[in-house]
């Protein structure tokens, strides 16, 4: 007997079937516009068709299934996530959101239900950006913010994106046709594994995303003076590594004790890098994220000031250079409230939490109101074959999504 459409086990079984489509034996690596992408799109299209959707592939290789509303041609609620993966990936990051969208439509169809709007389920072709070093190509194309200059970017083998699109059977010149008109879209909702440990710590299967955190990345260079580890007295040193150690602890303390703010020094390099030489020069990075831009920018300024003060005290020079700056993308409060109501209707608490990682919803926010539902994953592990979820959690997630879709009200009327 077939599983009912909203079964968590069906979602996990289909995740396994997709995970078997990989460029590498024994581990999951599926990149944009490859033969594996083709097979994944075909398999998802077959599931979409089985769920009663008309399927199409757009000019950038996104696979889209459309389930008409009460009358054909109504504006659509979009449900989606990505089908590409990082190297040696987990089975659920991205895929779970696409499969959940298909399941929700299969359930509507099984109940013979049509809604006062259409639903389009989207499997984005590129979110991770592994092949062309440009993230969110699929969702940017649909949101109408794709930069055609990216068509000239090349993968590691020197293949241009435009040529890869042609080899995939698509027309690169038609890139603009992938964009959806804002007045044809009512909102975007994405179910995704949390990729962090918060829901597990709270003992909750699902959570509602408040915002996708904004991020600042800085490169710090500290210049001291290299010297002999045996002959230079402690009082006469300008040790770039000891100064950096103090700075790194300052970053940690300035980013602690504030909810929804995190700061990380993930990389450090000391030169000359010998056991018996005082480090003359150190470079390290800072990654600082928060779901509110004002908080992030205030804290970045505080970190800069504190690092400069430490450099001053220790007689070392410091240069702080910005590497990256992206604003936070807020989820739509009205859609968050609808997700919360759906969770409550199913007896779930669904705490709010920010997303520290980027998602397709970030790009989709340029087109329409967005909301995200997170599903708990084991120990927060992701981008790793050890990524795990339970069938019970997947089922709670897809049931919240189904309830949300059943009761969906557009947050704002963008059609007028
Ligand atoms: Zn993802």
mmCIF file of C-alpha atoms and ligand atoms in Angstrom:
data_model
loop_
_atom_site.group_PDB
_atom_site.id
_atom_site.type_symbol
_atom_site.label_atom_id
_atom_site.label_comp_id
_atom_site.label_asym_id
_atom_site.label_seq_id
_atom_site.Cartn_x
_atom_site.Cartn_y
_atom_site.Cartn_z
ATOM 1 C CA UNK A 1 0.000 0.000 0.000
ATOM 2 C CA UNK A 2 1.424 3.429 -0.875
ATOM 3 C CA UNK A 3 2.324 5.836 1.919
ATOM 4 C CA UNK A 4 -0.100 8.706 2.492
ATOM 5 C CA UNK A 5 1.234 11.933 0.909
ATOM 6 C CA UNK A 6 2.267 13.603 4.179
ATOM 7 C CA UNK A 7 4.146 10.630 5.595
ATOM 8 C CA UNK A 8 7.559 11.509 7.037
ATOM 9 C CA UNK A 9 8.820 8.135 5.882
ATOM 10 C CA UNK A 10 7.915 8.963 2.267
ATOM 11 C CA UNK A 11 9.950 12.166 2.555
ATOM 12 C CA UNK A 12 12.943 10.245 3.877
ATOM 13 C CA UNK A 13 12.602 7.506 1.243
ATOM 14 C CA UNK A 14 12.515 10.101 -1.529
ATOM 15 C CA UNK A 15 15.509 11.892 0.013
ATOM 16 C CA UNK A 16 17.376 8.571 -0.230
ATOM 17 C CA UNK A 17 16.362 8.175 -3.882
ATOM 18 C CA UNK A 18 17.660 11.684 -4.662
ATOM 19 C CA UNK A 19 20.846 11.102 -2.654
ATOM 20 C CA UNK A 20 21.610 8.142 -4.914
ATOM 21 C CA UNK A 21 22.000 10.609 -7.807
ATOM 22 C CA UNK A 22 25.575 11.743 -7.321
ATOM 23 C CA UNK A 23 28.728 12.480 -9.316
ATOM 24 C CA UNK A 24 30.740 10.412 -6.853
ATOM 25 C CA UNK A 25 30.421 6.833 -5.679
ATOM 26 C CA UNK A 26 29.578 6.452 -2.025
ATOM 27 C CA UNK A 27 29.079 10.137 -1.316
ATOM 28 C CA UNK A 28 26.621 12.819 -2.380
ATOM 29 C CA UNK A 29 27.951 15.563 -4.670
ATOM 30 C CA UNK A 30 25.459 16.975 -7.126
ATOM 31 C CA UNK A 31 26.263 20.229 -8.858
ATOM 32 C CA UNK A 32 24.505 22.645 -11.140
ATOM 33 C CA UNK A 33 23.900 21.699 -14.823
ATOM 34 C CA UNK A 34 25.593 18.313 -14.590
ATOM 35 C CA UNK A 35 24.176 14.943 -15.746
ATOM 36 C CA UNK A 36 23.227 14.371 -12.070
ATOM 37 C CA UNK A 37 21.270 17.622 -12.036
ATOM 38 C CA UNK A 38 19.422 16.386 -15.134
ATOM 39 C CA UNK A 39 18.530 13.081 -13.446
ATOM 40 C CA UNK A 40 17.438 14.845 -10.240
ATOM 41 C CA UNK A 41 15.211 17.254 -12.183
ATOM 42 C CA UNK A 42 13.670 14.335 -14.100
ATOM 43 C CA UNK A 43 12.949 12.368 -10.931
ATOM 44 C CA UNK A 44 11.438 15.389 -9.155
ATOM 45 C CA UNK A 45 9.400 16.228 -12.277
ATOM 46 C CA UNK A 46 7.990 12.680 -12.242
ATOM 47 C CA UNK A 47 6.947 13.088 -8.584
ATOM 48 C CA UNK A 48 5.443 16.494 -9.386
ATOM 49 C CA UNK A 49 3.441 15.021 -12.273
ATOM 50 C CA UNK A 50 2.259 12.167 -10.063
ATOM 51 C CA UNK A 51 1.052 14.800 -7.562
ATOM 52 C CA UNK A 52 -1.069 16.420 -10.275
ATOM 53 C CA UNK A 53 1.254 19.244 -11.308
ATOM 54 C CA UNK A 54 2.139 20.489 -14.787
ATOM 55 C CA UNK A 55 5.941 20.622 -14.939
ATOM 56 C CA UNK A 56 8.413 22.814 -16.777
ATOM 57 C CA UNK A 57 12.096 23.651 -16.633
ATOM 58 C CA UNK A 58 12.955 27.355 -16.826
ATOM 59 C CA UNK A 59 15.848 28.990 -18.695
ATOM 60 C CA UNK A 60 18.250 28.573 -15.743
ATOM 61 C CA UNK A 61 17.434 24.900 -15.105
ATOM 62 C CA UNK A 62 15.030 25.305 -12.202
ATOM 63 C CA UNK A 63 12.364 22.595 -12.191
ATOM 64 C CA UNK A 64 8.859 23.931 -11.527
ATOM 65 C CA UNK A 65 5.573 22.130 -10.915
ATOM 66 C CA UNK A 66 2.323 24.052 -11.068
ATOM 67 C CA UNK A 67 -0.944 23.052 -9.403
ATOM 68 C CA UNK A 68 -3.777 25.240 -10.601
ATOM 69 C CA UNK A 69 -6.237 26.856 -8.207
ATOM 70 C CA UNK A 70 -10.018 26.995 -8.439
ATOM 71 C CA UNK A 71 -9.667 28.489 -11.911
ATOM 72 C CA UNK A 72 -6.633 28.162 -14.197
ATOM 73 C CA UNK A 73 -4.073 30.958 -14.367
ATOM 74 C CA UNK A 74 -4.383 32.408 -10.844
ATOM 75 C CA UNK A 75 -1.361 34.022 -9.149
ATOM 76 C CA UNK A 76 0.720 31.464 -7.251
ATOM 77 C CA UNK A 77 2.102 30.775 -3.817
ATOM 78 C CA UNK A 78 5.647 29.495 -4.388
ATOM 79 C CA UNK A 79 7.066 26.662 -2.282
ATOM 80 C CA UNK A 80 10.660 25.686 -2.882
ATOM 81 C CA UNK A 81 14.242 24.947 -2.028
ATOM 82 C CA UNK A 82 17.324 23.690 -3.878
ATOM 83 C CA UNK A 83 18.344 20.400 -5.485
ATOM 84 C CA UNK A 84 22.102 21.047 -5.756
ATOM 85 C CA UNK A 85 24.487 20.056 -2.973
ATOM 86 C CA UNK A 86 27.926 20.831 -1.626
ATOM 87 C CA UNK A 87 30.687 18.174 -1.989
ATOM 88 C CA UNK A 88 30.110 15.146 0.234
ATOM 89 C CA UNK A 89 26.764 16.570 1.297
ATOM 90 C CA UNK A 90 23.878 15.498 3.500
ATOM 91 C CA UNK A 91 20.623 14.194 2.051
ATOM 92 C CA UNK A 92 18.175 16.807 3.334
ATOM 93 C CA UNK A 93 19.711 20.275 2.926
ATOM 94 C CA UNK A 94 17.533 21.703 0.147
ATOM 95 C CA UNK A 95 15.897 18.490 -0.991
ATOM 96 C CA UNK A 96 13.578 18.233 2.011
ATOM 97 C CA UNK A 97 11.975 21.565 1.111
ATOM 98 C CA UNK A 98 11.292 20.534 -2.495
ATOM 99 C CA UNK A 99 9.933 17.128 -1.484
ATOM 100 C CA UNK A 100 7.714 18.710 1.176
ATOM 101 C CA UNK A 101 6.235 21.055 -1.427
ATOM 102 C CA UNK A 102 5.465 18.093 -3.691
ATOM 103 C CA UNK A 103 3.918 16.228 -0.722
ATOM 104 C CA UNK A 104 1.667 19.162 0.160
ATOM 105 C CA UNK A 105 0.315 19.262 -3.396
ATOM 106 C CA UNK A 106 -0.104 15.464 -3.494
ATOM 107 C CA UNK A 107 -2.159 15.763 -0.323
ATOM 108 C CA UNK A 108 -4.344 18.545 -1.779
ATOM 109 C CA UNK A 109 -4.939 16.444 -4.850
ATOM 110 C CA UNK A 110 -5.740 13.334 -2.802
ATOM 111 C CA UNK A 111 -8.380 15.410 -1.000
ATOM 112 C CA UNK A 112 -9.655 16.787 -4.306
ATOM 113 C CA UNK A 113 -8.999 20.292 -3.038
ATOM 114 C CA UNK A 114 -8.352 23.364 -5.181
ATOM 115 C CA UNK A 115 -7.409 26.670 -3.532
ATOM 116 C CA UNK A 116 -8.231 30.277 -4.459
ATOM 117 C CA UNK A 117 -4.642 30.542 -5.767
ATOM 118 C CA UNK A 118 -2.212 28.343 -7.678
ATOM 119 C CA UNK A 119 0.779 26.632 -6.112
ATOM 120 C CA UNK A 120 4.151 26.372 -7.793
ATOM 121 C CA UNK A 121 6.741 24.045 -6.306
ATOM 122 C CA UNK A 122 10.285 24.989 -7.301
ATOM 123 C CA UNK A 123 13.449 22.896 -7.199
ATOM 124 C CA UNK A 124 16.185 25.513 -7.603
ATOM 125 C CA UNK A 125 19.120 24.363 -9.726
ATOM 126 C CA UNK A 126 21.838 26.253 -7.895
ATOM 127 C CA UNK A 127 21.883 27.539 -4.349
ATOM 128 C CA UNK A 128 25.233 26.344 -3.023
ATOM 129 C CA UNK A 129 27.300 27.917 -5.814
ATOM 130 C CA UNK A 130 29.818 25.072 -5.881
ATOM 131 C CA UNK A 131 30.315 24.928 -9.652
ATOM 132 C CA UNK A 132 30.379 28.591 -10.695
ATOM 133 C CA UNK A 133 31.307 30.207 -7.367
ATOM 134 C CA UNK A 134 28.141 32.279 -7.571
ATOM 135 C CA UNK A 135 25.410 31.358 -5.082
ATOM 136 C CA UNK A 136 21.618 31.515 -5.525
ATOM 137 C CA UNK A 137 21.681 31.493 -9.333
ATOM 138 C CA UNK A 138 18.321 29.664 -9.483
ATOM 139 C CA UNK A 139 16.388 31.828 -7.045
ATOM 140 C CA UNK A 140 17.935 35.067 -8.334
ATOM 141 C CA UNK A 141 16.748 34.159 -11.834
ATOM 142 C CA UNK A 142 13.184 33.636 -10.628
ATOM 143 C CA UNK A 143 13.271 36.753 -8.445
ATOM 144 C CA UNK A 144 14.443 38.830 -11.414
ATOM 145 C CA UNK A 145 17.786 39.813 -9.835
ATOM 146 C CA UNK A 146 20.053 37.498 -11.836
ATOM 147 C CA UNK A 147 23.109 39.358 -13.144
ATOM 148 C CA UNK A 148 23.714 38.262 -16.770
ATOM 149 C CA UNK A 149 27.449 38.953 -16.297
ATOM 150 C CA UNK A 150 27.431 35.654 -14.361
ATOM 151 C CA UNK A 151 26.761 33.857 -17.675
ATOM 152 C CA UNK A 152 30.456 34.436 -18.450
ATOM 153 C CA UNK A 153 31.751 32.923 -15.215
ATOM 154 C CA UNK A 154 33.626 29.659 -15.597
ATOM 155 C CA UNK A 155 33.757 26.449 -13.610
ATOM 156 C CA UNK A 156 37.018 24.735 -12.566
ATOM 157 C CA UNK A 157 37.302 23.135 -16.034
ATOM 158 C CA UNK A 158 36.943 26.488 -17.807
ATOM 159 C CA UNK A 159 33.368 25.872 -18.993
ATOM 160 C CA UNK A 160 31.304 29.068 -19.169
ATOM 161 C CA UNK A 161 27.907 29.089 -17.469
ATOM 162 C CA UNK A 162 26.302 30.046 -20.814
ATOM 163 C CA UNK A 163 27.848 26.958 -22.470
ATOM 164 C CA UNK A 164 26.848 24.712 -19.570
ATOM 165 C CA UNK A 165 23.251 25.941 -19.930
ATOM 166 C CA UNK A 166 23.320 25.158 -23.671
ATOM 167 C CA UNK A 167 24.782 21.695 -23.000
ATOM 168 C CA UNK A 168 21.934 21.142 -20.512
ATOM 169 C CA UNK A 169 19.490 21.840 -23.361
ATOM 170 C CA UNK A 170 18.635 25.404 -22.363
ATOM 171 C CA UNK A 171 18.918 28.734 -24.164
ATOM 172 C CA UNK A 172 21.265 31.032 -22.211
ATOM 173 C CA UNK A 173 19.968 34.076 -24.137
ATOM 174 C CA UNK A 174 16.539 33.429 -22.597
ATOM 175 C CA UNK A 175 17.774 33.954 -19.002
ATOM 176 C CA UNK A 176 15.387 36.857 -18.385
ATOM 177 C CA UNK A 177 12.358 34.642 -19.105
ATOM 178 C CA UNK A 178 12.944 32.787 -15.811
ATOM 179 C CA UNK A 179 11.881 35.871 -13.823
ATOM 180 C CA UNK A 180 8.402 35.775 -12.333
ATOM 181 C CA UNK A 181 6.242 38.878 -12.488
ATOM 182 C CA UNK A 182 5.676 40.198 -8.950
ATOM 183 C CA UNK A 183 1.933 40.494 -9.566
ATOM 184 C CA UNK A 184 1.744 36.746 -10.356
ATOM 185 C CA UNK A 185 3.304 35.687 -7.041
ATOM 186 C CA UNK A 186 1.563 35.774 -3.641
ATOM 187 C CA UNK A 187 4.450 34.716 -1.430
ATOM 188 C CA UNK A 188 7.291 32.244 -0.995
ATOM 189 C CA UNK A 189 7.609 29.643 1.733
ATOM 190 C CA UNK A 190 10.573 27.335 2.262
ATOM 191 C CA UNK A 191 10.920 24.361 4.581
ATOM 192 C CA UNK A 192 14.561 23.585 5.377
ATOM 193 C CA UNK A 193 16.547 21.668 7.938
ATOM 194 C CA UNK A 194 17.850 23.997 10.627
ATOM 195 C CA UNK A 195 21.569 23.243 10.039
ATOM 196 C CA UNK A 196 22.143 24.312 13.635
ATOM 197 C CA UNK A 197 21.564 22.875 17.119
ATOM 198 C CA UNK A 198 18.952 25.305 18.521
ATOM 199 C CA UNK A 199 15.742 23.295 17.982
ATOM 200 C CA UNK A 200 17.397 20.165 19.339
ATOM 201 C CA UNK A 201 18.491 22.080 22.439
ATOM 202 C CA UNK A 202 14.928 23.370 22.889
ATOM 203 C CA UNK A 203 13.421 19.918 22.293
ATOM 204 C CA UNK A 204 11.252 21.208 19.423
ATOM 205 C CA UNK A 205 10.736 19.515 16.032
ATOM 206 C CA UNK A 206 10.060 22.729 14.083
ATOM 207 C CA UNK A 207 10.809 26.436 14.365
ATOM 208 C CA UNK A 208 9.861 29.616 12.542
ATOM 209 C CA UNK A 209 12.609 31.725 11.013
ATOM 210 C CA UNK A 210 12.577 35.427 11.911
ATOM 211 C CA UNK A 211 15.237 36.553 9.442
ATOM 212 C CA UNK A 212 18.198 35.338 7.509
ATOM 213 C CA UNK A 213 21.109 36.890 9.334
ATOM 214 C CA UNK A 214 23.179 39.635 7.811
ATOM 215 C CA UNK A 215 26.925 39.026 7.794
ATOM 216 C CA UNK A 216 30.124 41.042 7.947
ATOM 217 C CA UNK A 217 33.458 39.431 7.188
ATOM 218 C CA UNK A 218 36.723 41.169 7.961
ATOM 219 C CA UNK A 219 40.373 40.352 7.344
ATOM 220 C CA UNK A 220 42.677 41.563 10.117
ATOM 221 C CA UNK A 221 46.437 41.972 9.704
ATOM 222 C CA UNK A 222 48.547 42.528 12.810
ATOM 223 C CA UNK A 223 52.159 43.651 12.328
ATOM 224 C CA UNK A 224 54.591 43.278 15.220
ATOM 225 C CA UNK A 225 58.271 42.505 15.062
ATOM 226 C CA UNK A 226 59.769 39.056 14.499
ATOM 227 C CA UNK A 227 62.626 38.115 16.798
ATOM 228 C CA UNK A 228 64.561 35.296 18.419
ATOM 229 C CA UNK A 229 62.402 33.347 20.882
ATOM 230 C CA UNK A 230 65.418 32.939 23.171
ATOM 231 C CA UNK A 231 67.134 36.310 23.144
ATOM 232 C CA UNK A 232 64.382 38.976 23.132
ATOM 233 C CA UNK A 233 63.141 39.667 26.709
ATOM 234 C CA UNK A 234 59.385 39.593 27.247
ATOM 235 C CA UNK A 235 59.309 43.313 28.016
ATOM 236 C CA UNK A 236 60.881 44.241 24.675
ATOM 237 C CA UNK A 237 58.618 42.208 22.409
ATOM 238 C CA UNK A 238 56.009 43.269 19.876
ATOM 239 C CA UNK A 239 54.476 39.822 19.459
ATOM 240 C CA UNK A 240 51.833 39.821 16.717
ATOM 241 C CA UNK A 241 50.488 36.403 17.722
ATOM 242 C CA UNK A 242 50.050 37.191 21.429
ATOM 243 C CA UNK A 243 48.306 40.436 20.413
ATOM 244 C CA UNK A 244 46.047 38.497 18.035
ATOM 245 C CA UNK A 245 45.183 36.027 20.793
ATOM 246 C CA UNK A 246 43.962 38.899 22.947
ATOM 247 C CA UNK A 247 42.008 40.313 19.979
ATOM 248 C CA UNK A 248 40.339 36.970 19.251
ATOM 249 C CA UNK A 249 39.171 36.678 22.848
ATOM 250 C CA UNK A 250 37.859 40.251 22.583
ATOM 251 C CA UNK A 251 35.797 39.262 19.510
ATOM 252 C CA UNK A 252 34.393 36.330 21.448
ATOM 253 C CA UNK A 253 33.465 38.439 24.442
ATOM 254 C CA UNK A 254 31.981 41.313 22.384
ATOM 255 C CA UNK A 255 29.761 38.814 20.529
ATOM 256 C CA UNK A 256 28.659 36.908 23.632
ATOM 257 C CA UNK A 257 25.619 37.503 25.795
ATOM 258 C CA UNK A 258 23.596 39.013 22.979
ATOM 259 C CA UNK A 259 20.873 36.840 21.513
ATOM 260 C CA UNK A 260 20.913 36.383 17.743
ATOM 261 C CA UNK A 261 24.442 37.717 17.364
ATOM 262 C CA UNK A 262 27.421 35.464 16.693
ATOM 263 C CA UNK A 263 31.072 36.214 16.012
ATOM 264 C CA UNK A 264 33.746 33.790 14.853
ATOM 265 C CA UNK A 265 37.458 33.822 14.136
ATOM 266 C CA UNK A 266 37.797 30.759 11.949
ATOM 267 C CA UNK A 267 41.152 31.235 10.311
ATOM 268 C CA UNK A 268 44.566 32.440 11.475
ATOM 269 C CA UNK A 269 47.990 32.455 9.907
ATOM 270 C CA UNK A 270 51.184 33.478 11.704
ATOM 271 C CA UNK A 271 54.462 34.262 9.983
ATOM 272 C CA UNK A 272 57.210 33.337 9.881
ATOM 273 C CA UNK A 273 55.534 30.444 11.732
ATOM 274 C CA UNK A 274 58.499 28.798 13.445
ATOM 275 C CA UNK A 275 58.754 27.346 16.952
ATOM 276 C CA UNK A 276 61.719 29.506 17.907
ATOM 277 C CA UNK A 277 60.653 32.804 16.311
ATOM 278 C CA UNK A 278 58.349 35.487 17.751
ATOM 279 C CA UNK A 279 55.558 35.986 15.200
ATOM 280 C CA UNK A 280 56.058 39.216 13.288
ATOM 281 C CA UNK A 281 52.843 39.189 11.303
ATOM 282 C CA UNK A 282 49.454 37.568 11.773
ATOM 283 C CA UNK A 283 46.399 37.509 9.597
ATOM 284 C CA UNK A 284 43.023 36.325 10.866
ATOM 285 C CA UNK A 285 39.414 36.598 9.757
ATOM 286 C CA UNK A 286 36.281 37.682 11.601
ATOM 287 C CA UNK A 287 32.769 36.530 10.656
ATOM 288 C CA UNK A 288 30.024 38.400 12.490
ATOM 289 C CA UNK A 289 26.299 37.751 11.946
ATOM 290 C CA UNK A 290 23.033 39.032 13.386
ATOM 291 C CA UNK A 291 19.405 39.084 12.351
ATOM 292 C CA UNK A 292 19.260 42.871 12.869
ATOM 293 C CA UNK A 293 21.554 45.095 10.815
ATOM 294 C CA UNK A 294 21.717 47.864 13.436
ATOM 295 C CA UNK A 295 22.975 45.410 16.055
ATOM 296 C CA UNK A 296 25.516 43.885 13.665
ATOM 297 C CA UNK A 297 26.918 47.240 12.516
ATOM 298 C CA UNK A 298 27.115 48.566 16.068
ATOM 299 C CA UNK A 299 29.016 45.448 17.133
ATOM 300 C CA UNK A 300 31.354 45.557 14.140
ATOM 301 C CA UNK A 301 32.266 49.122 15.158
ATOM 302 C CA UNK A 302 32.832 47.980 18.758
ATOM 303 C CA UNK A 303 35.081 45.130 17.589
ATOM 304 C CA UNK A 304 37.138 47.507 15.429
ATOM 305 C CA UNK A 305 37.578 49.977 18.293
ATOM 306 C CA UNK A 306 38.578 47.274 20.781
ATOM 307 C CA UNK A 307 41.086 45.673 18.385
ATOM 308 C CA UNK A 308 42.673 49.039 17.668
ATOM 309 C CA UNK A 309 42.973 49.723 21.408
ATOM 310 C CA UNK A 310 44.668 46.356 21.971
ATOM 311 C CA UNK A 311 47.067 47.047 19.094
ATOM 312 C CA UNK A 312 47.877 50.430 20.646
ATOM 313 C CA UNK A 313 48.589 48.985 24.081
ATOM 314 C CA UNK A 314 50.839 46.315 22.637
ATOM 315 C CA UNK A 315 52.715 48.511 20.175
ATOM 316 C CA UNK A 316 51.670 46.552 17.092
ATOM 317 C CA UNK A 317 50.128 47.907 13.900
ATOM 318 C CA UNK A 318 46.709 46.748 12.760
ATOM 319 C CA UNK A 319 44.826 46.877 9.449
ATOM 320 C CA UNK A 320 41.201 45.792 9.269
ATOM 321 C CA UNK A 321 39.812 45.291 5.793
ATOM 322 C CA UNK A 322 36.204 44.420 4.886
ATOM 323 C CA UNK A 323 35.743 41.214 2.851
ATOM 324 C CA UNK A 324 31.974 40.946 2.682
ATOM 325 C CA UNK A 325 28.877 42.697 3.918
ATOM 326 C CA UNK A 326 25.328 41.464 3.387
ATOM 327 C CA UNK A 327 22.214 42.847 5.055
ATOM 328 C CA UNK A 328 19.766 40.705 7.001
ATOM 329 C CA UNK A 329 16.654 39.587 5.136
ATOM 330 C CA UNK A 330 13.565 39.697 7.315
ATOM 331 C CA UNK A 331 10.809 37.131 7.002
ATOM 332 C CA UNK A 332 7.316 38.529 6.558
ATOM 333 C CA UNK A 333 5.636 38.931 9.998
ATOM 334 C CA UNK A 334 2.171 38.125 8.623
ATOM 335 C CA UNK A 335 3.394 34.876 7.063
ATOM 336 C CA UNK A 336 5.345 34.020 10.221
ATOM 337 C CA UNK A 337 2.114 34.466 12.173
ATOM 338 C CA UNK A 338 0.314 32.121 9.787
ATOM 339 C CA UNK A 339 3.044 29.492 10.189
ATOM 340 C CA UNK A 340 2.804 29.897 13.974
ATOM 341 C CA UNK A 341 -0.971 29.453 13.858
ATOM 342 C CA UNK A 342 -0.539 26.289 11.781
ATOM 343 C CA UNK A 343 2.024 24.913 14.231
ATOM 344 C CA UNK A 344 -0.282 25.682 17.165
ATOM 345 C CA UNK A 345 -3.180 23.964 15.391
ATOM 346 C CA UNK A 346 -0.996 20.832 15.336
ATOM 347 C CA UNK A 347 -0.063 21.212 19.004
ATOM 348 C CA UNK A 348 3.469 22.454 18.344
ATOM 349 C CA UNK A 349 5.277 25.341 20.008
ATOM 350 C CA UNK A 350 7.440 26.267 16.972
ATOM 351 C CA UNK A 351 9.862 28.746 18.592
ATOM 352 C CA UNK A 352 11.207 31.639 16.542
ATOM 353 C CA UNK A 353 14.860 31.630 15.554
ATOM 354 C CA UNK A 354 17.058 33.428 13.034
ATOM 355 C CA UNK A 355 18.838 31.604 10.248
ATOM 356 C CA UNK A 356 22.597 31.964 10.424
ATOM 357 C CA UNK A 357 22.987 30.330 7.010
ATOM 358 C CA UNK A 358 21.930 31.714 3.633
ATOM 359 C CA UNK A 359 18.926 30.287 1.765
ATOM 360 C CA UNK A 360 16.994 30.711 -1.485
ATOM 361 C CA UNK A 361 14.463 32.751 0.517
ATOM 362 C CA UNK A 362 17.112 35.497 0.689
ATOM 363 C CA UNK A 363 16.931 36.007 -3.076
ATOM 364 C CA UNK A 364 13.167 35.425 -3.223
ATOM 365 C CA UNK A 365 12.600 38.303 -0.781
ATOM 366 C CA UNK A 366 13.384 40.664 -3.675
ATOM 367 C CA UNK A 367 10.284 39.306 -5.457
ATOM 368 C CA UNK A 368 7.730 38.637 -2.745
ATOM 369 C CA UNK A 369 7.024 38.089 0.968
ATOM 370 C CA UNK A 370 8.998 35.143 2.320
ATOM 371 C CA UNK A 371 8.682 32.761 5.260
ATOM 372 C CA UNK A 372 10.738 29.770 6.378
ATOM 373 C CA UNK A 373 10.030 26.756 8.538
ATOM 374 C CA UNK A 374 12.996 24.936 10.087
ATOM 375 C CA UNK A 375 13.012 21.236 10.914
ATOM 376 C CA UNK A 376 15.261 19.948 13.699
ATOM 377 C CA UNK A 377 18.360 18.041 12.608
ATOM 378 C CA UNK A 378 20.592 15.829 14.715
ATOM 379 C CA UNK A 379 23.294 17.802 16.565
ATOM 380 C CA UNK A 380 22.833 20.599 14.036
ATOM 381 C CA UNK A 381 25.143 18.785 11.607
ATOM 382 C CA UNK A 382 24.857 19.840 7.941
ATOM 383 C CA UNK A 383 26.992 20.063 4.789
ATOM 384 C CA UNK A 384 28.149 16.652 5.933
ATOM 385 C CA UNK A 385 27.057 13.063 5.201
ATOM 386 C CA UNK A 386 26.206 12.756 8.915
ATOM 387 C CA UNK A 387 23.205 15.094 8.377
ATOM 388 C CA UNK A 388 20.191 13.356 9.963
ATOM 389 C CA UNK A 389 16.524 13.999 10.662
ATOM 390 C CA UNK A 390 13.797 11.692 11.963
ATOM 391 C CA UNK A 391 10.724 10.666 9.950
ATOM 392 C CA UNK A 392 8.595 12.006 12.823
ATOM 393 C CA UNK A 393 10.169 15.492 12.605
ATOM 394 C CA UNK A 394 9.910 15.539 8.804
ATOM 395 C CA UNK A 395 6.232 14.677 9.156
ATOM 396 C CA UNK A 396 5.610 17.437 11.703
ATOM 397 C CA UNK A 397 7.286 19.882 9.331
ATOM 398 C CA UNK A 398 5.326 18.890 6.234
ATOM 399 C CA UNK A 399 2.060 18.867 8.205
ATOM 400 C CA UNK A 400 2.664 22.439 9.378
ATOM 401 C CA UNK A 401 3.429 23.415 5.784
ATOM 402 C CA UNK A 402 0.266 21.678 4.505
ATOM 403 C CA UNK A 403 -1.878 23.419 7.128
ATOM 404 C CA UNK A 404 -0.249 26.765 6.262
ATOM 405 C CA UNK A 405 -0.996 26.282 2.551
ATOM 406 C CA UNK A 406 -4.575 25.233 3.279
ATOM 407 C CA UNK A 407 -5.171 28.482 5.211
ATOM 408 C CA UNK A 408 -2.801 30.787 3.330
ATOM 409 C CA UNK A 409 -3.698 34.476 3.044
ATOM 410 C CA UNK A 410 -1.388 36.744 1.027
ATOM 411 C CA UNK A 411 0.247 39.245 3.367
ATOM 412 C CA UNK A 412 -0.174 42.174 1.038
ATOM 413 C CA UNK A 413 -2.029 42.615 -2.175
ATOM 414 C CA UNK A 414 0.781 43.304 -4.617
ATOM 415 C CA UNK A 415 -1.529 42.873 -7.570
ATOM 416 C CA UNK A 416 -2.967 46.360 -7.318
HETATM 417 ZN ZN1 LIG B 1 20.205 24.570 1.795
#
